[in-house]
GROMACS .gro file of C-alpha atoms in nm:
model
  245
    1MET     CA    1  -2.734  -3.542   0.539
    2ALA     CA    2  -2.472  -3.271   0.557
    3HIS     CA    3  -2.364  -3.073   0.272
    4SER     CA    4  -1.998  -2.964   0.275
    5VAL     CA    5  -1.929  -2.593   0.172
    6PRO     CA    6  -1.780  -2.545  -0.196
    7LEU     CA    7  -1.421  -2.500  -0.164
    8GLY     CA    8  -1.448  -2.190  -0.413
    9MET     CA    9  -1.704  -2.045  -0.138
   10ILE     CA   10  -1.434  -2.092   0.139
   11THR     CA   11  -1.165  -1.921  -0.078
   12PHE     CA   12  -1.389  -1.611  -0.184
   13VAL     CA   13  -1.512  -1.556   0.200
   14LEU     CA   14  -1.120  -1.589   0.314
   15ALA     CA   15  -1.005  -1.378   0.072
   16ALA     CA   16  -1.281  -1.104   0.140
   17LEU     CA   17  -1.204  -1.137   0.524
   18VAL     CA   18  -0.830  -1.055   0.456
   19ILE     CA   19  -0.892  -0.736   0.213
   20ALA     CA   20  -1.143  -0.628   0.468
   21LEU     CA   21  -0.875  -0.632   0.725
   22GLY     CA   22  -0.609  -0.445   0.477
   23ALA     CA   23  -0.910  -0.196   0.363
   24ALA     CA   24  -1.001  -0.121   0.776
   25VAL     CA   25  -0.612  -0.055   0.845
   26GLN     CA   26  -0.540   0.160   0.522
   27GLY     CA   27  -0.871   0.336   0.573
   28SER     CA   28  -0.799   0.456   0.908
   29VAL     CA   29  -0.401   0.499   0.873
   30GLY     CA   30  -0.370   0.566   0.501
   31PHE     CA   31  -0.172   0.253   0.363
   32GLY     CA   32  -0.124  -0.125   0.471
   33ALA     CA   33  -0.396  -0.265   0.255
   34ALA     CA   34  -0.128  -0.481   0.038
   35LEU     CA   35   0.125  -0.504   0.314
   36LEU     CA   36  -0.106  -0.686   0.513
   37ALA     CA   37  -0.350  -0.852   0.262
   38ALA     CA   38  -0.054  -0.985   0.013
   39PRO     CA   39   0.124  -1.273   0.191
   40LEU     CA   40  -0.225  -1.402   0.309
   41LEU     CA   41  -0.389  -1.398  -0.018
   42VAL     CA   42  -0.084  -1.612  -0.171
   43LEU     CA   43  -0.174  -1.847   0.095
   44ILE     CA   44  -0.529  -1.857   0.008
   45ASP     CA   45  -0.474  -1.860  -0.395
   46PRO     CA   46  -0.160  -1.678  -0.556
   47SER     CA   47  -0.351  -1.592  -0.835
   48PHE     CA   48  -0.492  -1.306  -0.602
   49VAL     CA   49  -0.183  -1.137  -0.633
   50PRO     CA   50  -0.074  -0.867  -0.789
   51ALA     CA   51  -0.350  -0.759  -1.065
   52PRO     CA   52  -0.690  -0.846  -0.827
   53LEU     CA   53  -0.502  -0.690  -0.510
   54ILE     CA   54  -0.405  -0.398  -0.726
   55LEU     CA   55  -0.794  -0.377  -0.861
   56ALA     CA   56  -0.898  -0.394  -0.514
   57THR     CA   57  -0.676  -0.136  -0.357
   58LEU     CA   58  -0.731   0.094  -0.646
   59ALA     CA   59  -1.112   0.095  -0.525
   60LEU     CA   60  -1.029   0.138  -0.182
   61ASN     CA   61  -0.817   0.446  -0.257
   62LEU     CA   62  -1.079   0.585  -0.464
   63LEU     CA   63  -1.329   0.587  -0.149
   64VAL     CA   64  -1.094   0.733   0.067
   65VAL     CA   65  -1.029   1.027  -0.165
   66ARG     CA   66  -1.420   1.055  -0.188
   67ARG     CA   67  -1.429   1.067   0.194
   68GLU     CA   68  -1.129   1.267   0.231
   69ARG     CA   69  -1.170   1.576   0.041
   70GLY     CA   70  -0.963   1.877  -0.067
   71SER     CA   71  -0.821   1.924  -0.375
   72HIS     CA   72  -0.503   2.093  -0.244
   73HIS     CA   73  -0.392   1.740  -0.149
   74TRP     CA   74  -0.324   1.647  -0.523
   75ARG     CA   75  -0.059   1.930  -0.523
   76THR     CA   76   0.107   1.756  -0.222
   77VAL     CA   77   0.110   1.405  -0.403
   78ALA     CA   78   0.262   1.599  -0.721
   79TRP     CA   79   0.647   1.595  -0.588
   80PRO     CA   80   0.628   1.197  -0.476
   81LEU     CA   81   0.451   1.110  -0.801
   82ALA     CA   82   0.730   1.306  -1.010
   83GLY     CA   83   0.994   1.032  -0.855
   84GLN     CA   84   0.725   0.722  -0.867
   85ILE     CA   85   0.707   0.668  -1.246
   86PRO     CA   86   1.093   0.723  -1.300
   87GLY     CA   87   1.134   0.529  -0.970
   88ALA     CA   88   0.913   0.234  -1.106
   89LEU     CA   89   1.091   0.223  -1.458
   90ALA     CA   90   1.469   0.209  -1.265
   91GLY     CA   91   1.324  -0.073  -1.064
   92ALA     CA   92   1.237  -0.263  -1.354
   93ALA     CA   93   1.586  -0.214  -1.482
   94LEU     CA   94   1.735  -0.314  -1.183
   95LEU     CA   95   1.563  -0.637  -1.189
   96ALA     CA   96   1.693  -0.713  -1.539
   97VAL     CA   97   2.043  -0.665  -1.398
   98VAL     CA   98   2.026  -0.784  -1.055
   99THR     CA   99   1.876  -1.122  -1.043
  100ASP     CA  100   1.936  -1.180  -0.670
  101GLY     CA  101   1.600  -1.129  -0.511
  102GLN     CA  102   1.752  -1.212  -0.177
  103LEU     CA  103   1.995  -0.938  -0.205
  104LEU     CA  104   1.742  -0.685  -0.292
  105GLY     CA  105   1.469  -0.791  -0.030
  106THR     CA  106   1.763  -0.775   0.239
  107LEU     CA  107   1.893  -0.443   0.107
  108PHE     CA  108   1.539  -0.255   0.119
  109ALA     CA  109   1.452  -0.425   0.442
  110ALA     CA  110   1.753  -0.283   0.577
  111MET     CA  111   1.671   0.060   0.444
  112LEU     CA  112   1.336   0.062   0.561
  113LEU     CA  113   1.447  -0.043   0.923
  114ALA     CA  114   1.705   0.238   0.919
  115ALA     CA  115   1.451   0.507   0.816
  116VAL     CA  116   1.202   0.375   1.091
  117ALA     CA  117   1.493   0.382   1.364
  118LEU     CA  118   1.557   0.758   1.273
  119SER     CA  119   1.218   0.866   1.268
  120ALA     CA  120   1.170   0.676   1.635
  121SER     CA  121   1.506   0.837   1.753
  122GLY     CA  122   1.361   1.196   1.705
  123PHE     CA  123   1.478   1.288   1.363
  124HIS     CA  124   1.247   1.491   1.163
  125PRO     CA  125   1.378   1.612   0.811
  126ARG     CA  126   1.118   1.849   0.668
  127PRO     CA  127   0.956   1.710   0.417
  128SER     CA  128   1.100   1.919   0.128
  129ARG     CA  129   1.067   1.858  -0.257
  130PRO     CA  130   1.389   1.690  -0.305
  131LEU     CA  131   1.286   1.454  -0.004
  132LEU     CA  132   0.935   1.384  -0.142
  133VAL     CA  133   1.064   1.358  -0.492
  134ALA     CA  134   1.323   1.110  -0.347
  135ALA     CA  135   1.056   0.899  -0.156
  136GLY     CA  136   0.847   0.874  -0.456
  137GLY     CA  137   1.147   0.725  -0.633
  138MET     CA  138   1.234   0.499  -0.371
  139SER     CA  139   0.843   0.371  -0.338
  140GLY     CA  140   0.845   0.311  -0.741
  141VAL     CA  141   1.168   0.118  -0.720
  142MET     CA  142   1.043  -0.115  -0.419
  143GLN     CA  143   0.724  -0.144  -0.600
  144SER     CA  144   0.861  -0.257  -0.895
  145THR     CA  145   1.138  -0.512  -0.713
  146VAL     CA  146   0.969  -0.648  -0.410
  147GLY     CA  147   0.613  -0.541  -0.393
  148ALA     CA  148   0.604  -0.279  -0.112
  149GLY     CA  149   0.594   0.058  -0.241
  150GLY     CA  150   0.409   0.236   0.029
  151PRO     CA  151   0.647   0.283   0.366
  152PRO     CA  152   0.853   0.516   0.180
  153VAL     CA  153   0.591   0.792   0.092
  154ALA     CA  154   0.393   0.721   0.418
  155LEU     CA  155   0.737   0.810   0.625
  156ALA     CA  156   0.802   1.096   0.406
  157PHE     CA  157   0.435   1.237   0.538
  158GLN     CA  158   0.420   1.056   0.880
  159HIS     CA  159   0.426   1.424   1.073
  160ARG     CA  160   0.076   1.494   0.923
  161SER     CA  161  -0.245   1.463   1.109
  162GLY     CA  162  -0.455   1.162   1.032
  163PRO     CA  163  -0.689   1.308   0.794
  164ASP     CA  164  -0.403   1.474   0.604
  165LEU     CA  165  -0.191   1.169   0.595
  166ARG     CA  166  -0.494   0.941   0.442
  167ALA     CA  167  -0.607   1.225   0.217
  168THR     CA  168  -0.242   1.220   0.075
  169LEU     CA  169  -0.165   0.896   0.059
  170SER     CA  170  -0.478   0.805  -0.081
  171ARG     CA  171  -0.439   1.026  -0.396
  172TYR     CA  172  -0.090   0.897  -0.427
  173PHE     CA  173  -0.187   0.518  -0.427
  174VAL     CA  174  -0.458   0.586  -0.666
  175VAL     CA  175  -0.188   0.697  -0.934
  176SER     CA  176   0.027   0.454  -0.814
  177CYS     CA  177  -0.231   0.168  -0.868
  178VAL     CA  178  -0.297   0.273  -1.229
  179VAL     CA  179   0.065   0.284  -1.302
  180SER     CA  180   0.130  -0.085  -1.178
  181LEU     CA  181  -0.218  -0.195  -1.352
  182ALA     CA  182  -0.109  -0.013  -1.705
  183SER     CA  183   0.233  -0.232  -1.682
  184LEU     CA  184   0.065  -0.523  -1.607
  185VAL     CA  185  -0.189  -0.487  -1.900
  186ALA     CA  186   0.134  -0.428  -2.091
  187LEU     CA  187   0.270  -0.736  -2.002
  188GLY     CA  188  -0.077  -0.924  -2.067
  189ARG     CA  189  -0.125  -1.028  -1.706
  190VAL     CA  190  -0.476  -0.867  -1.680
  191GLY     CA  191  -0.740  -1.073  -1.852
  192GLY     CA  192  -1.085  -1.203  -1.742
  193ARG     CA  193  -0.966  -1.415  -1.451
  194GLU     CA  194  -0.797  -1.110  -1.277
  195LEU     CA  195  -1.105  -0.871  -1.337
  196ALA     CA  196  -1.319  -1.132  -1.177
  197GLU     CA  197  -1.100  -1.215  -0.865
  198GLY     CA  198  -1.051  -0.839  -0.840
  199ALA     CA  199  -1.429  -0.828  -0.820
  200MET     CA  200  -1.454  -1.131  -0.573
  201LEU     CA  201  -1.231  -0.903  -0.339
  202LEU     CA  202  -1.479  -0.574  -0.354
  203PRO     CA  203  -1.718  -0.698  -0.079
  204GLY     CA  204  -1.409  -0.729   0.165
  205VAL     CA  205  -1.305  -0.377   0.033
  206PHE     CA  206  -1.634  -0.199   0.117
  207GLY     CA  207  -1.668  -0.404   0.447
  208GLY     CA  208  -1.333  -0.276   0.572
  209PHE     CA  209  -1.379   0.084   0.462
  210ALA     CA  210  -1.684   0.092   0.619
  211ALA     CA  211  -1.520  -0.006   0.942
  212SER     CA  212  -1.272   0.227   0.852
  213GLY     CA  213  -1.472   0.547   0.925
  214TRP     CA  214  -1.519   0.448   1.275
  215LEU     CA  215  -1.144   0.390   1.323
  216ALA     CA  216  -1.012   0.683   1.145
  217ARG     CA  217  -1.199   0.912   1.388
  218ARG     CA  218  -0.986   0.758   1.630
  219VAL     CA  219  -0.639   0.812   1.447
  220ASP     CA  220  -0.463   1.139   1.462
  221GLY     CA  221  -0.181   1.316   1.530
  222SER     CA  222   0.076   1.066   1.728
  223VAL     CA  223  -0.156   0.765   1.701
  224ALA     CA  224  -0.101   0.797   1.311
  225ARG     CA  225   0.270   0.861   1.353
  226ARG     CA  226   0.331   0.560   1.572
  227ALA     CA  227   0.077   0.346   1.296
  228VAL     CA  228   0.270   0.451   1.011
  229LEU     CA  229   0.620   0.352   1.226
  230VAL     CA  230   0.484   0.033   1.316
  231LEU     CA  231   0.359  -0.084   0.968
  232SER     CA  232   0.691   0.034   0.808
  233ALA     CA  233   0.883  -0.164   1.046
  234ALA     CA  234   0.641  -0.473   1.001
  235ALA     CA  235   0.706  -0.418   0.606
  236ALA     CA  236   1.092  -0.430   0.642
  237VAL     CA  237   1.080  -0.762   0.868
  238MET     CA  238   0.809  -0.911   0.594
  239LEU     CA  239   1.051  -0.846   0.324
  240LEU     CA  240   1.377  -0.971   0.532
  241VAL     CA  241   1.180  -1.285   0.608
  242LYS     CA  242   1.076  -1.326   0.260
  243ALA     CA  243   1.432  -1.285   0.145
  244LEU     CA  244   1.606  -1.535   0.374
  245THR     CA  245   1.345  -1.788   0.300
   0.00000   0.00000   0.00000
């Protein structure tokens, strides 16, 4: 007599596979886990987003920080982090004033596509302190309003080597995840269920991270930069589709 697979087990396996794919990409490029995983996790079970996904990406970034060592990387992310927290607060305030999610999504998608186009055309602004603070601020605003805070900071650091890019972005995202989780805790949106679902995603995190070690050795220099541009453009397109639909 055939036995059917429990629906909960199917959900667990699918969610773990999705986060494994995102972890493999982020562990090798520096960002992209939430970008790739969030839309698919929503289709599997909307309760995986945002808190469980943030918990999973926090674990992933801690693993990358441990692998990509170097205390100087914390000094590098100090400037974008200086803009990230005020940006997150500004984004929350913007949501209270502008209730048209379609407008916000379209606006940020257009800005991201413009930034990608400028980078692809050969425009290479030096990552000065004001630029890094501005990138962090834009990241905070976008994270609070449309849930996609990675591309602005990744674009600011796109000309770093693969190891430097991964080390820098992972440290930025550790702090960003902690800030996001603290906000959700304050809003009462992190409880036992969210912690359990976050734990369900951890096997996928560990599997994807393990695979990223092999991929990371092949992602450096121009490969890393092209990956940043492709993922940022994909984020813009996803935002635009989400806004228009």
